[in-house]
Tab-separated table of C-alpha atoms in Angstrom:
chain	number	residue	atom	x	y	z
A	1125	MET	CA	-33.071	34.179	112.523
A	1126	THR	CA	-35.494	31.435	111.584
A	1127	LYS	CA	-35.306	29.301	108.474
A	1128	SER	CA	-38.558	30.912	107.325
A	1129	GLU	CA	-37.065	34.418	107.597
A	1130	ALA	CA	-33.930	33.236	105.813
A	1131	LYS	CA	-35.960	31.690	103.004
A	1132	ASP	CA	-37.729	35.029	102.440
A	1133	ILE	CA	-34.331	36.723	102.094
A	1134	LEU	CA	-33.023	34.002	99.790
A	1135	THR	CA	-36.014	34.050	97.451
A	1136	SER	CA	-36.026	37.845	97.303
A	1137	MET	CA	-32.570	37.733	95.687
A	1138	THR	CA	-32.364	34.286	94.081
A	1139	LYS	CA	-34.695	32.994	91.373
A	1140	GLY	CA	-32.627	30.420	89.480
A	1141	GLU	CA	-33.554	26.802	90.124
A	1142	SER	CA	-29.946	25.600	90.184
A	1143	LEU	CA	-28.797	28.158	92.760
A	1144	LEU	CA	-31.910	27.584	94.878
A	1145	ARG	CA	-31.178	23.851	94.869
A	1146	HIS	CA	-27.564	24.551	95.836
A	1147	ALA	CA	-28.759	26.739	98.720
A	1148	ARG	CA	-31.168	24.028	99.858
A	1149	SER	CA	-28.595	21.237	99.617
A	1150	VAL	CA	-25.975	23.195	101.580
A	1151	GLU	CA	-28.677	24.141	104.095
A	1152	LEU	CA	-29.528	20.465	104.641
A	1153	VAL	CA	-25.892	19.406	104.981
A	1154	MET	CA	-25.092	22.266	107.363
A	1155	GLU	CA	-28.162	21.526	109.476
A	1156	ALA	CA	-27.094	17.874	109.751
A	1157	TYR	CA	-23.566	18.891	110.712
A	1158	GLY	CA	-24.947	21.327	113.290
A	1159	LYS	CA	-26.788	18.422	114.919
A	1160	HIS	CA	-23.729	16.174	114.554
A	1161	PHE	CA	-21.492	18.666	116.370
A	1162	GLY	CA	-24.105	19.556	119.007
A	1163	GLU	CA	-24.429	23.108	117.690
A	1164	ASP	CA	-27.496	25.249	116.902
A	1165	ALA	CA	-28.791	23.298	113.893
A	1166	GLU	CA	-31.160	26.052	112.766
A	1167	GLU	CA	-28.377	28.650	112.800
A	1168	TRP	CA	-26.209	26.272	110.775
A	1169	ALA	CA	-29.080	25.621	108.331
A	1170	VAL	CA	-29.676	29.362	107.866
A	1171	THR	CA	-25.961	29.878	107.218
A	1172	GLY	CA	-25.984	27.197	104.532
A	1173	MET	CA	-29.167	28.547	102.983
A	1174	LEU	CA	-27.963	32.148	102.766
A	1175	HIS	CA	-24.274	31.716	101.907
A	1176	ASP	CA	-24.835	32.534	98.202
A	1177	ALA	CA	-28.111	34.466	98.553
A	1178	ASP	CA	-26.745	37.605	96.875
A	1179	TYR	CA	-24.755	35.818	94.160
A	1180	GLU	CA	-27.393	35.882	91.419
A	1181	ALA	CA	-28.699	39.424	91.973
A	1182	TYR	CA	-25.379	41.057	92.934
A	1183	PRO	CA	-22.511	38.905	91.591
A	1184	GLU	CA	-19.972	41.740	91.772
A	1185	GLU	CA	-20.837	42.390	95.430
A	1186	HIS	CA	-21.014	38.758	96.595
A	1187	PRO	CA	-20.930	38.054	99.538
A	1188	ASN	CA	-20.777	41.626	100.806
A	1189	ARG	CA	-24.446	42.393	100.155
A	1190	ILE	CA	-25.809	39.457	102.204
A	1191	VAL	CA	-23.123	39.888	104.881
A	1192	LYS	CA	-24.030	43.571	105.341
A	1193	MET	CA	-27.737	42.715	105.540
A	1194	LEU	CA	-27.115	40.020	108.152
A	1195	ARG	CA	-24.888	42.294	110.236
A	1196	GLU	CA	-27.592	44.991	110.199
A	1197	MET	CA	-29.999	42.336	111.512
A	1198	GLY	CA	-27.609	41.438	114.357
A	1199	GLU	CA	-26.651	38.061	112.856
A	1200	GLU	CA	-22.883	38.524	113.202
A	1201	LYS	CA	-21.970	34.843	113.573
A	1202	ILE	CA	-23.820	33.880	110.382
A	1203	ALA	CA	-22.491	36.954	108.569
A	1204	HIS	CA	-18.909	36.118	109.510
A	1205	ALA	CA	-19.215	32.505	108.358
A	1206	ILE	CA	-20.621	33.653	105.013
A	1207	SER	CA	-17.868	36.256	104.630
A	1208	ALA	CA	-15.321	33.460	105.094
A	1209	HIS	CA	-16.715	30.745	102.808
A	1210	TYR	CA	-13.927	31.214	100.256
A	1211	THR	CA	-10.314	31.087	101.455
A	1212	LYS	CA	-9.094	33.627	98.913
A	1213	TRP	CA	-11.151	36.330	100.675
A	1214	ASN	CA	-8.650	36.047	103.553
A	1215	VAL	CA	-11.245	36.169	106.323
A	1216	PRO	CA	-10.141	34.290	109.467
A	1217	TYR	CA	-11.856	31.044	110.424
A	1218	GLU	CA	-12.889	31.573	114.020
A	1219	THR	CA	-15.685	29.099	114.692
A	1220	LYS	CA	-16.684	25.580	113.752
A	1221	LEU	CA	-19.539	27.194	111.784
A	1222	ASP	CA	-17.034	29.135	109.644
A	1223	LYS	CA	-15.022	25.998	108.955
A	1224	ALA	CA	-18.046	23.800	108.271
A	1225	LEU	CA	-19.476	26.179	105.666
A	1226	LEU	CA	-16.178	26.174	103.799
A	1227	ALA	CA	-15.979	22.381	104.074
A	1228	CYS	CA	-19.541	21.838	102.844
A	1229	ASP	CA	-20.152	24.440	100.128
A	1230	GLU	CA	-17.937	23.349	97.213
A	1231	LEU	CA	-18.051	19.660	98.064
A	1232	THR	CA	-21.836	19.532	98.287
A	1233	GLY	CA	-22.058	21.198	94.876
A	1234	PHE	CA	-19.504	18.763	93.511
A	1235	ILE	CA	-21.380	15.745	94.844
A	1236	ILE	CA	-24.617	17.051	93.289
A	1237	ALA	CA	-22.733	17.278	89.965
A	1238	CYS	CA	-21.657	13.649	90.423
A	1239	CYS	CA	-25.305	12.689	91.006
A	1240	GLN	CA	-26.430	14.443	87.840
A	1241	ILE	CA	-24.323	12.240	85.568
A	1242	ARG	CA	-25.456	8.970	87.131
A	1243	PRO	CA	-28.738	7.327	86.036
A	1244	GLU	CA	-29.443	6.412	89.674
A	1245	GLY	CA	-28.354	9.820	91.004
A	1246	VAL	CA	-27.229	9.743	94.622
A	1247	VAL	CA	-28.419	6.174	95.162
A	1248	GLY	CA	-25.353	3.973	95.490
A	1249	LEU	CA	-22.896	6.865	95.117
A	1250	THR	CA	-19.702	6.134	97.044
A	1251	PRO	CA	-16.902	8.316	98.387
A	1252	LYS	CA	-14.501	6.344	96.187
A	1253	SER	CA	-16.431	7.414	93.082
A	1254	VAL	CA	-16.553	11.057	94.237
A	1255	LYS	CA	-12.812	11.038	94.976
A	1256	LYS	CA	-12.115	9.608	91.514
A	1257	LYS	CA	-14.120	12.457	89.953
A	1258	LEU	CA	-12.258	14.986	92.127
A	1259	LYS	CA	-9.028	13.885	90.446
A	1260	GLN	CA	-10.595	14.470	87.015
A	1261	LYS	CA	-9.937	18.197	86.540
A	1262	SER	CA	-12.243	18.429	83.500
A	1263	PHE	CA	-15.256	17.219	85.518
A	1264	ALA	CA	-17.102	20.113	87.215
A	1265	ALA	CA	-14.070	22.197	86.290
A	1266	LYS	CA	-15.292	25.309	88.113
A	1267	VAL	CA	-15.218	23.509	91.459
A	1268	GLU	CA	-12.035	24.504	93.224
A	1269	ARG	CA	-10.487	21.362	94.615
A	1270	ASP	CA	-8.132	23.347	96.859
A	1271	GLU	CA	-11.164	24.935	98.570
A	1272	ILE	CA	-12.535	21.464	99.296
A	1273	GLN	CA	-9.213	20.377	100.794
A	1274	SER	CA	-8.883	23.567	102.838
A	1275	GLY	CA	-12.352	23.046	104.283
A	1276	VAL	CA	-11.652	19.431	105.194
A	1277	ASP	CA	-8.353	20.443	106.825
A	1278	LEU	CA	-9.882	23.301	108.812
A	1279	LEU	CA	-12.874	21.252	109.981
A	1280	GLU	CA	-10.464	18.433	110.845
A	1281	VAL	CA	-12.529	15.684	109.242
A	1282	ASP	CA	-11.493	12.739	107.132
A	1283	LEU	CA	-12.285	13.389	103.453
A	1284	THR	CA	-13.859	9.965	102.886
A	1285	GLU	CA	-16.061	10.259	105.986
A	1286	HIS	CA	-16.991	13.834	105.062
A	1287	ILE	CA	-18.031	12.791	101.556
A	1288	GLN	CA	-20.083	9.916	102.997
A	1289	PHE	CA	-21.772	12.254	105.489
A	1290	ILE	CA	-22.825	14.594	102.661
A	1291	ILE	CA	-23.982	11.692	100.472
A	1292	ASN	CA	-26.103	10.384	103.366
A	1293	VAL	CA	-27.783	13.773	103.864
A	1294	LEU	CA	-28.416	14.226	100.143
A	1295	ASN	CA	-29.781	10.683	99.885
A	1296	GLU	CA	-32.329	11.455	102.630
A	1297	HIS	CA	-33.627	14.350	100.501
A	1298	LYS	CA	-33.097	12.903	97.015
A	1299	GLU	CA	-36.684	13.395	95.823
A	1300	GLU	CA	-36.838	17.041	96.883
A	1301	LEU	CA	-33.403	17.746	95.384
A	1302	LYS	CA	-34.225	15.703	92.255
A	1303	ILE	CA	-31.072	13.611	92.483
A	1304	GLY	CA	-32.389	10.100	92.955
């Protein structure tokens, strides 16, 4: 599946600016990680873009609606990763793609939240600052810190380096994402 085809699917189900920005930010981070790990960067980007595609239109069926659609299109690897992007769904993590999506989804959203409260946005944001906010349970309270830790553990990356990687990607796209 191409990014163009994925974008058509995403925009057919998602209209909200915030969720579209989340999809785009996770897409960018996943694409960068795909390149970093020597994987299919477009497949990783599509996975990031579509992981919450059905959330707005079908919240009670999320992620089953998008997973079913992807499986019908023969995109099993992407479908599986999306079906596993929350540990409490008890789907096994079989590939690096599965683990990376879990590791990037909540944390990317959290880092965007950190950017939104800073006058300079992502510019100058440090892992130390993000980690301090992670300890503050009242900040971005809906972000599940245990999901972030599970993703980091499964992907076998250092939390500080992982945060810096995401910050670097977001910083490259700060104008488009309106965070800098």
